[in-house]
CSV table of C-alpha atoms and ligand atoms in Angstrom, one decimal:
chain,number,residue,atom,x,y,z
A,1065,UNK,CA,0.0,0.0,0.0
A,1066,UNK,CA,2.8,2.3,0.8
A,1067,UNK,CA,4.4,2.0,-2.1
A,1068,UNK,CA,1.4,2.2,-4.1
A,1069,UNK,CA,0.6,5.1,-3.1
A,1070,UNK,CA,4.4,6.9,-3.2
A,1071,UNK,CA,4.3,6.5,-6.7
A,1072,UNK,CA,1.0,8.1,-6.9
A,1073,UNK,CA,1.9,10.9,-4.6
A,1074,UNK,CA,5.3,11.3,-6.8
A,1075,UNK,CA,3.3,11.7,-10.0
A,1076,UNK,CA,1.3,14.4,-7.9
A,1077,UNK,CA,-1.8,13.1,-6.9
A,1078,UNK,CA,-3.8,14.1,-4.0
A,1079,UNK,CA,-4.8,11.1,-1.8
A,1080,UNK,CA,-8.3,11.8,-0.1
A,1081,UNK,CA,-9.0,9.0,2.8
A,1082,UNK,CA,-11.7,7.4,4.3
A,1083,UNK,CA,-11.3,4.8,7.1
A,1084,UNK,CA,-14.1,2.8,8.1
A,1085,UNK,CA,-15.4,-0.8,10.0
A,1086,UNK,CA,-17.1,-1.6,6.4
A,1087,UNK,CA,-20.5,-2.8,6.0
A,1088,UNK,CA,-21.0,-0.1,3.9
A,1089,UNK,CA,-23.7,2.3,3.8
A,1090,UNK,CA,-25.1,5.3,1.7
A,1091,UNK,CA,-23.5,7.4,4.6
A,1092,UNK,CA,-20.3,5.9,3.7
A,1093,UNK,CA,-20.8,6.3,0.0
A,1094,UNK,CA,-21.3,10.4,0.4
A,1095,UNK,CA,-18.0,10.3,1.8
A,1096,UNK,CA,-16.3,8.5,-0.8
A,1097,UNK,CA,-18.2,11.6,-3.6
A,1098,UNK,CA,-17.2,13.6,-1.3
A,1099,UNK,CA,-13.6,12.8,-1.1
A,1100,UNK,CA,-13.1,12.4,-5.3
A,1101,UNK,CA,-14.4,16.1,-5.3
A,1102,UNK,CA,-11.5,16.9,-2.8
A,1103,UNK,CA,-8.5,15.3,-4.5
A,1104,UNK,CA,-7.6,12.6,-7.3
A,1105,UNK,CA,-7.4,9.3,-5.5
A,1106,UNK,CA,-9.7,7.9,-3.1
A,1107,UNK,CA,-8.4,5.6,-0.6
A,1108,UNK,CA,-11.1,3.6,1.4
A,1109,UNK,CA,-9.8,1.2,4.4
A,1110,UNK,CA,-12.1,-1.6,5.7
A,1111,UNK,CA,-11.2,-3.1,9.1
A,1112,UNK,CA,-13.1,-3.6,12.0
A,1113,UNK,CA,-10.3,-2.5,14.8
A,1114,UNK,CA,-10.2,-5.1,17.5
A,1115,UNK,CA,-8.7,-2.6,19.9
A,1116,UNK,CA,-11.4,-0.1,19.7
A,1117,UNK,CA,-14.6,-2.6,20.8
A,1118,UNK,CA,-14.7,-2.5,25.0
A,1119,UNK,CA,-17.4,-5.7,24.4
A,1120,UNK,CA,-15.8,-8.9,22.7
A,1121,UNK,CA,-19.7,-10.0,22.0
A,1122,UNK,CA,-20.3,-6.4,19.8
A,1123,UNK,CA,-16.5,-7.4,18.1
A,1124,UNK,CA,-17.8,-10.4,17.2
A,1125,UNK,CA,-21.5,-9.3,16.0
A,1126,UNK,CA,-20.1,-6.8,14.1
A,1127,UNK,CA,-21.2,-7.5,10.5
A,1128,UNK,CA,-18.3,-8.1,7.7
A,1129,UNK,CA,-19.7,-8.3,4.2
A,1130,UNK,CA,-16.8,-8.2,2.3
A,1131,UNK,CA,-17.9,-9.1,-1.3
A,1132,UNK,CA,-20.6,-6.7,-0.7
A,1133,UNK,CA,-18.4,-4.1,0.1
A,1134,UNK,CA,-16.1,-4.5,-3.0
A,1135,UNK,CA,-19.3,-4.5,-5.1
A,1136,UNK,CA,-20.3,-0.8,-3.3
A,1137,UNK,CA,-16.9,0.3,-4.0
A,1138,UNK,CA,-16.3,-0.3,-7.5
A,1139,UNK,CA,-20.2,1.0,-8.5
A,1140,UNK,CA,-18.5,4.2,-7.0
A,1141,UNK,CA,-15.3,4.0,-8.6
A,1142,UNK,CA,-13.1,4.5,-5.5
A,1143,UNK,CA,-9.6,3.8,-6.4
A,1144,UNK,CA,-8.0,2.1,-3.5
A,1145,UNK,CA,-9.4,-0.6,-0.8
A,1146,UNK,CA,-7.2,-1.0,1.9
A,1147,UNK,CA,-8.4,-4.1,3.5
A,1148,UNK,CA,-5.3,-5.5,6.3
A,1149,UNK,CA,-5.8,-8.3,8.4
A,1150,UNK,CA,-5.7,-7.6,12.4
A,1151,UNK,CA,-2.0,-9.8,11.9
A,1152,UNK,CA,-0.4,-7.2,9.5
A,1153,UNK,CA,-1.8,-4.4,11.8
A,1154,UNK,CA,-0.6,-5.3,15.3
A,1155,UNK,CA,1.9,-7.0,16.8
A,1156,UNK,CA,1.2,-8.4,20.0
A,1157,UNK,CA,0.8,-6.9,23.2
A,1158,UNK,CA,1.5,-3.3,21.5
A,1159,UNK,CA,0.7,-0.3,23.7
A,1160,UNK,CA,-0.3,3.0,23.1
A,1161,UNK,CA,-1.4,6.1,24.8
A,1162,UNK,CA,-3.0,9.8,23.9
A,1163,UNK,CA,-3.9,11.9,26.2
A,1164,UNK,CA,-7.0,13.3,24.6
A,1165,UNK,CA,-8.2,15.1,27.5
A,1166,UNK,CA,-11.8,15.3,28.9
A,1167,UNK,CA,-12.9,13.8,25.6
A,1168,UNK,CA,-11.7,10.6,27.2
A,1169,UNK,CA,-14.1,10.3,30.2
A,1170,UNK,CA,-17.5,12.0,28.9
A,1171,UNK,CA,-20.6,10.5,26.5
A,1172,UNK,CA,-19.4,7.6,24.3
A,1173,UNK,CA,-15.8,7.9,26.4
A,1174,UNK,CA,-17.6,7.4,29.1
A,1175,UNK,CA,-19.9,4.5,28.4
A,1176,UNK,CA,-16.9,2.9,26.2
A,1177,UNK,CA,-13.7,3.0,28.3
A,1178,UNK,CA,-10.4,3.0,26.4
A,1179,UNK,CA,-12.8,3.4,23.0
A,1180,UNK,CA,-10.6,6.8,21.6
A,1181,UNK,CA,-7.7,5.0,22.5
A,1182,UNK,CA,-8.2,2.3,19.9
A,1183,UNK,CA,-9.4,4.9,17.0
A,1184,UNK,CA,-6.5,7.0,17.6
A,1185,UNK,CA,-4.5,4.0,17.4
A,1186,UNK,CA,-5.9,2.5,14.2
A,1187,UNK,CA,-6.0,6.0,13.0
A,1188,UNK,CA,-2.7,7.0,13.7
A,1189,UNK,CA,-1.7,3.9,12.0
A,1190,UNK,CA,-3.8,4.2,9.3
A,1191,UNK,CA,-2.9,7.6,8.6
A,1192,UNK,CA,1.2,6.3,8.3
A,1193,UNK,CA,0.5,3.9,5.8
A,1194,UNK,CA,-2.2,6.1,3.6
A,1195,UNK,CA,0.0,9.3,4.6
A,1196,UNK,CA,-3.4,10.8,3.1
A,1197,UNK,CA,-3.7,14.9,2.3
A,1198,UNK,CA,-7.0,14.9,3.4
A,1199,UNK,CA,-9.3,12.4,5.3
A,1200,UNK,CA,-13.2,12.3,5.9
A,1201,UNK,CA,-15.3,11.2,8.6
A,1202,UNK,CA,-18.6,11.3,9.4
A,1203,UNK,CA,-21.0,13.4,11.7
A,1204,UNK,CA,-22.6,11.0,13.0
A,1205,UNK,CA,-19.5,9.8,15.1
A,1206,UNK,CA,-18.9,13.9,16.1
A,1207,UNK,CA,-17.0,12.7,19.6
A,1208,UNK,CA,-14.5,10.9,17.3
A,1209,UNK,CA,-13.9,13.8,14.7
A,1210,UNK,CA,-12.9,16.1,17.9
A,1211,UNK,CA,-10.5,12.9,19.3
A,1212,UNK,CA,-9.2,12.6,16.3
A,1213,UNK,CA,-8.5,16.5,15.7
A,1214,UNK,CA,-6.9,16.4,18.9
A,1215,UNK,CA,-4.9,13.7,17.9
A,1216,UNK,CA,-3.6,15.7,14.2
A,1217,UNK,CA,-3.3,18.6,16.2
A,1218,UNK,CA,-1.1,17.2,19.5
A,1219,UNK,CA,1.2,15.3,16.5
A,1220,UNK,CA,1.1,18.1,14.0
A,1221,UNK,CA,0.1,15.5,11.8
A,1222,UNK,CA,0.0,16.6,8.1
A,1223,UNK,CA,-3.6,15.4,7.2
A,1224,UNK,CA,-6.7,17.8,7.1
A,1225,UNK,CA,-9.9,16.7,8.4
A,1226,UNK,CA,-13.2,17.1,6.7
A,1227,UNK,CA,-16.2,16.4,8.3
A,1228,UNK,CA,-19.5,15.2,6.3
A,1229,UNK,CA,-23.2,15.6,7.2
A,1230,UNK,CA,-24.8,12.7,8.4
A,1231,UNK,CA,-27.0,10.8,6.2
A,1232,UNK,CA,-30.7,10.1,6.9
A,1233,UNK,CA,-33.2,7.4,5.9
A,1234,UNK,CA,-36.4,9.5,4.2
A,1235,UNK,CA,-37.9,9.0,8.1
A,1236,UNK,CA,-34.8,10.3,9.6
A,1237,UNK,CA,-33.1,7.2,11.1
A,1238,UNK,CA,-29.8,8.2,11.1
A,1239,UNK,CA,-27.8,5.5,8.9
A,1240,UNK,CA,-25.6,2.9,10.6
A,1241,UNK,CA,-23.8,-0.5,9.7
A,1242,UNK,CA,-26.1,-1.3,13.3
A,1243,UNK,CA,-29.1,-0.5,12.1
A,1244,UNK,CA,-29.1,-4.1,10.4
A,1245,UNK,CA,-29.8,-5.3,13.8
A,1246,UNK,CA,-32.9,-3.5,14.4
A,1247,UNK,CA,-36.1,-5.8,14.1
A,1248,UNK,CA,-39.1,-4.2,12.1
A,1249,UNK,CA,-40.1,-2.6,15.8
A,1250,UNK,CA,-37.0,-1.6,16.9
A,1251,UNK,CA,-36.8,-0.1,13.9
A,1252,UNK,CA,-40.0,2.0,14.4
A,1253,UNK,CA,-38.8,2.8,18.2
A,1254,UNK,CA,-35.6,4.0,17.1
A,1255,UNK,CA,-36.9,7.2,15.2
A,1256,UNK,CA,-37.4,8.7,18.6
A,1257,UNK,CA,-33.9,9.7,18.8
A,1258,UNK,CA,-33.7,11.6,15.7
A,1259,UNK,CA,-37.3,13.0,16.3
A,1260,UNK,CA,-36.3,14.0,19.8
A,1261,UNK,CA,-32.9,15.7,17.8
A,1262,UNK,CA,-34.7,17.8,15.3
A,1263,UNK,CA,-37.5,19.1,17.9
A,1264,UNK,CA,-34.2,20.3,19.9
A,1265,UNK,CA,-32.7,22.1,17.2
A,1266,UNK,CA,-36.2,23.9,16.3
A,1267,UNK,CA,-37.0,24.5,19.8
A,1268,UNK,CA,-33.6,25.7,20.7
A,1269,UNK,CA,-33.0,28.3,23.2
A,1270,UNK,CA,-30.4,29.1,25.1
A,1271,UNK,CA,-32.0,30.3,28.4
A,1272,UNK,CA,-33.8,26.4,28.9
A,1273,UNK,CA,-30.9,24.6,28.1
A,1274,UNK,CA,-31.5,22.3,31.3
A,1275,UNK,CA,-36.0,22.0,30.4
A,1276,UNK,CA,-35.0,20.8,26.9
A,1277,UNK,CA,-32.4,18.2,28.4
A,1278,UNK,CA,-35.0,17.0,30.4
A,1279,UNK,CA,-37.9,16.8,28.3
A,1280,UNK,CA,-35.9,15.0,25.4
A,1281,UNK,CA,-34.7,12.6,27.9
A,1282,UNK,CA,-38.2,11.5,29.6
A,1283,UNK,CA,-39.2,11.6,26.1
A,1284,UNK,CA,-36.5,8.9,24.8
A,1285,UNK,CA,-36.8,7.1,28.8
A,1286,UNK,CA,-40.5,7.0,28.0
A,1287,UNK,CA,-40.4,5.4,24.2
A,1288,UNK,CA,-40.8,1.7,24.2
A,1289,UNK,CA,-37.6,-0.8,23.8
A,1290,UNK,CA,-35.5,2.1,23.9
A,1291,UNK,CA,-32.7,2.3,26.9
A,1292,UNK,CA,-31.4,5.8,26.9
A,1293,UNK,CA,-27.9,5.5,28.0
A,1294,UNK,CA,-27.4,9.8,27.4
A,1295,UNK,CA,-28.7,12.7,26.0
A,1296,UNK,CA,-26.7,15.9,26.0
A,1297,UNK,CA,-26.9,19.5,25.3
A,1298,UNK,CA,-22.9,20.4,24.6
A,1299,UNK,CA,-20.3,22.9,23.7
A,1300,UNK,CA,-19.3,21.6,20.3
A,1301,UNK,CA,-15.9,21.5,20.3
A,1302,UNK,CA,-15.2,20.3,24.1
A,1303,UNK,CA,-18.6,18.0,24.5
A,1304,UNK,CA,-18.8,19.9,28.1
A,1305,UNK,CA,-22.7,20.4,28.9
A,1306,UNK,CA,-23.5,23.6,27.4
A,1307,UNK,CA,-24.9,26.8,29.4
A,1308,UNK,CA,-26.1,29.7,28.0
A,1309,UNK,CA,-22.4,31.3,27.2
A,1310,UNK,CA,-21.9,28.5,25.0
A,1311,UNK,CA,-21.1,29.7,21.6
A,1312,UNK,CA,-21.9,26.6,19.3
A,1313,UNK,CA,-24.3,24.0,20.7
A,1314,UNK,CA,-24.6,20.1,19.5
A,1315,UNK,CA,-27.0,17.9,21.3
A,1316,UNK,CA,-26.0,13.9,21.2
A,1317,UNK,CA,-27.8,10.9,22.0
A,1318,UNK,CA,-26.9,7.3,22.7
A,1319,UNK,CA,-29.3,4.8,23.5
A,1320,UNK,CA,-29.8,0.7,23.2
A,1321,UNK,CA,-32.9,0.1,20.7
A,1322,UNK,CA,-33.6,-3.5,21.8
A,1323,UNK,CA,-30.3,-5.2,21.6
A,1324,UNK,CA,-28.6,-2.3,19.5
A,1325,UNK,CA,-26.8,0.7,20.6
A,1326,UNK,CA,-27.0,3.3,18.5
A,1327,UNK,CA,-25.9,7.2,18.1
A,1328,UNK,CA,-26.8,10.7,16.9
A,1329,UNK,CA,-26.3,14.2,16.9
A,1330,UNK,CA,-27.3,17.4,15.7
A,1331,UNK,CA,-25.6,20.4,15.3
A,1332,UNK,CA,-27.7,23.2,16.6
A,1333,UNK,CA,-25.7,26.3,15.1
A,1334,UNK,CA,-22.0,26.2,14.1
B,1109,PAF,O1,-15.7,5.5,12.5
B,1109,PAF,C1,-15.3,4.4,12.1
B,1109,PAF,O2,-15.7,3.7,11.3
B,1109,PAF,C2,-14.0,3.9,12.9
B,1109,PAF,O3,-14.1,4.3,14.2
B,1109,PAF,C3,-12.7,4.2,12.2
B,1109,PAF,C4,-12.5,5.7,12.1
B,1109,PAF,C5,-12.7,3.6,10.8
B,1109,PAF,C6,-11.5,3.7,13.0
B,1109,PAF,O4,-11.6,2.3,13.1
């Protein structure tokens, strides 16, 4: 891959990158546009990090349709497919460390211990083989974009970040490689959290930060099969609860929907 990609970069290409777990989606597709508008080769990696999943059982569940994946990939005429084994990734035992700050300990950090420090460390990695110009991620993961601009940033790392809108189903789910998990009513139950989202943004005001908290949260406690694990009214570029000084607001959600946990966010102003 490396030396693919050298000779590429020689002959003056710009190398646009974007990592993901695979079982690819329509979000994941925009990204790939996204990135041939931004440069001249697309690199795409597919590997579900063992070191990033706190719970061996959601490793393991996590679905891996290869041939599938391929097929999305060439109907979109991505260039690259990066596609290592967990063998030619790690060695054993291999350590690592960033101190990303209070990202570590609140909202997903916080219900997925040691998370950030296995996509930093896949990123990281990923980023010194791809040695990409520019790299893409999606909204819906917003906690991760900030990690991993802390990450470019402590390491002066010479990448630039890009982040892309999430993309919707037409009623709003927010798209997910879990949302394959969700049974027809799970399905159904998990539009609250968008729903909930989007009333937020309309309803925003800065003076009843706390009453919308609250109400969104017995909303989502009070919606059948869901388990709300947060719901939060932040500072979008720490993730710190918000209060009315706060300049640019993001409200986030996590929640199991039956046996799936999934995300979202909205970006109330930026
Ligand atoms: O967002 C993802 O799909 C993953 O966390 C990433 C960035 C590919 C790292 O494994």
């Amino acid at each position: 891959m490396q030396q693919h990609l050298a000779k590429l970069k020689a002959d003056g290409a710009v190398i646009t990158f974007v990592p993901t777990l695979g079982a690819l989606h329509a979000g994941h597709l925009s990204l790939i546009k996204r990135a041939q508008k931004l440069g001249s080769i697309v690199v795409c990696s597919i590997f579900v990090n063992p070191t990033q999943f706190n719970d061996p059982k959601d490793l393991e569940m996590y679905p891996r349709p290869i041939a599938d994946d391929i097929q999305k990939l060439k109907q979109v005429n991505c260039d690259v497919l990066f596609n290592p084994g967990v063998n030619e990734m790690y060695a054993d035992n291999e350590k690592w460390h960033l101190d990303i700050g209070g990202l570590e300990g609140l909202l997903e950090g916080k219900f997925r211990p040691g998370h950030y420090q296995g996509v930093t460390q896949v990123v990281h990695k990923l980023f010194d083989i791809v040695k990409p110009d520019i790299a893409l991620f999606g909204q819906k993961d917003y906690q991760q974009f900030l990690v991993i601009s802390r990450m470019v940033s402590l390491l002066n790392l010479p990448v630039k970040l890009v982040m892309c809108p999430i993309e919707r189903e037409a009623d709003g789910l927010a798209m997910s490689s879990r949302n394959i998990h969700l049974s027809p009513a799970d399905r159904k139950h998990a539009l609250i959290l968008s729903k909930t989202l989007n009333k937020i943004k309309h309803e925003f005001n800065p003076d009843n930060i706390s009453q919308l908290k609250q109400q969104a949260e017995a909303v989502i406690s009070n919606e059948p099969g869901v388990e709300l694990a947060y719901f939060e009214i932040a500072d979008g570029d720490t993730l710190h609860p918000a209060d009315k000084n706060t300049k640019s607001f993001v409200a986030l959600v996590a929640a199991k929907v039956g046996k799936t946990r999934l995300i979202d966010n909205v970006i109330i102003n930026d």
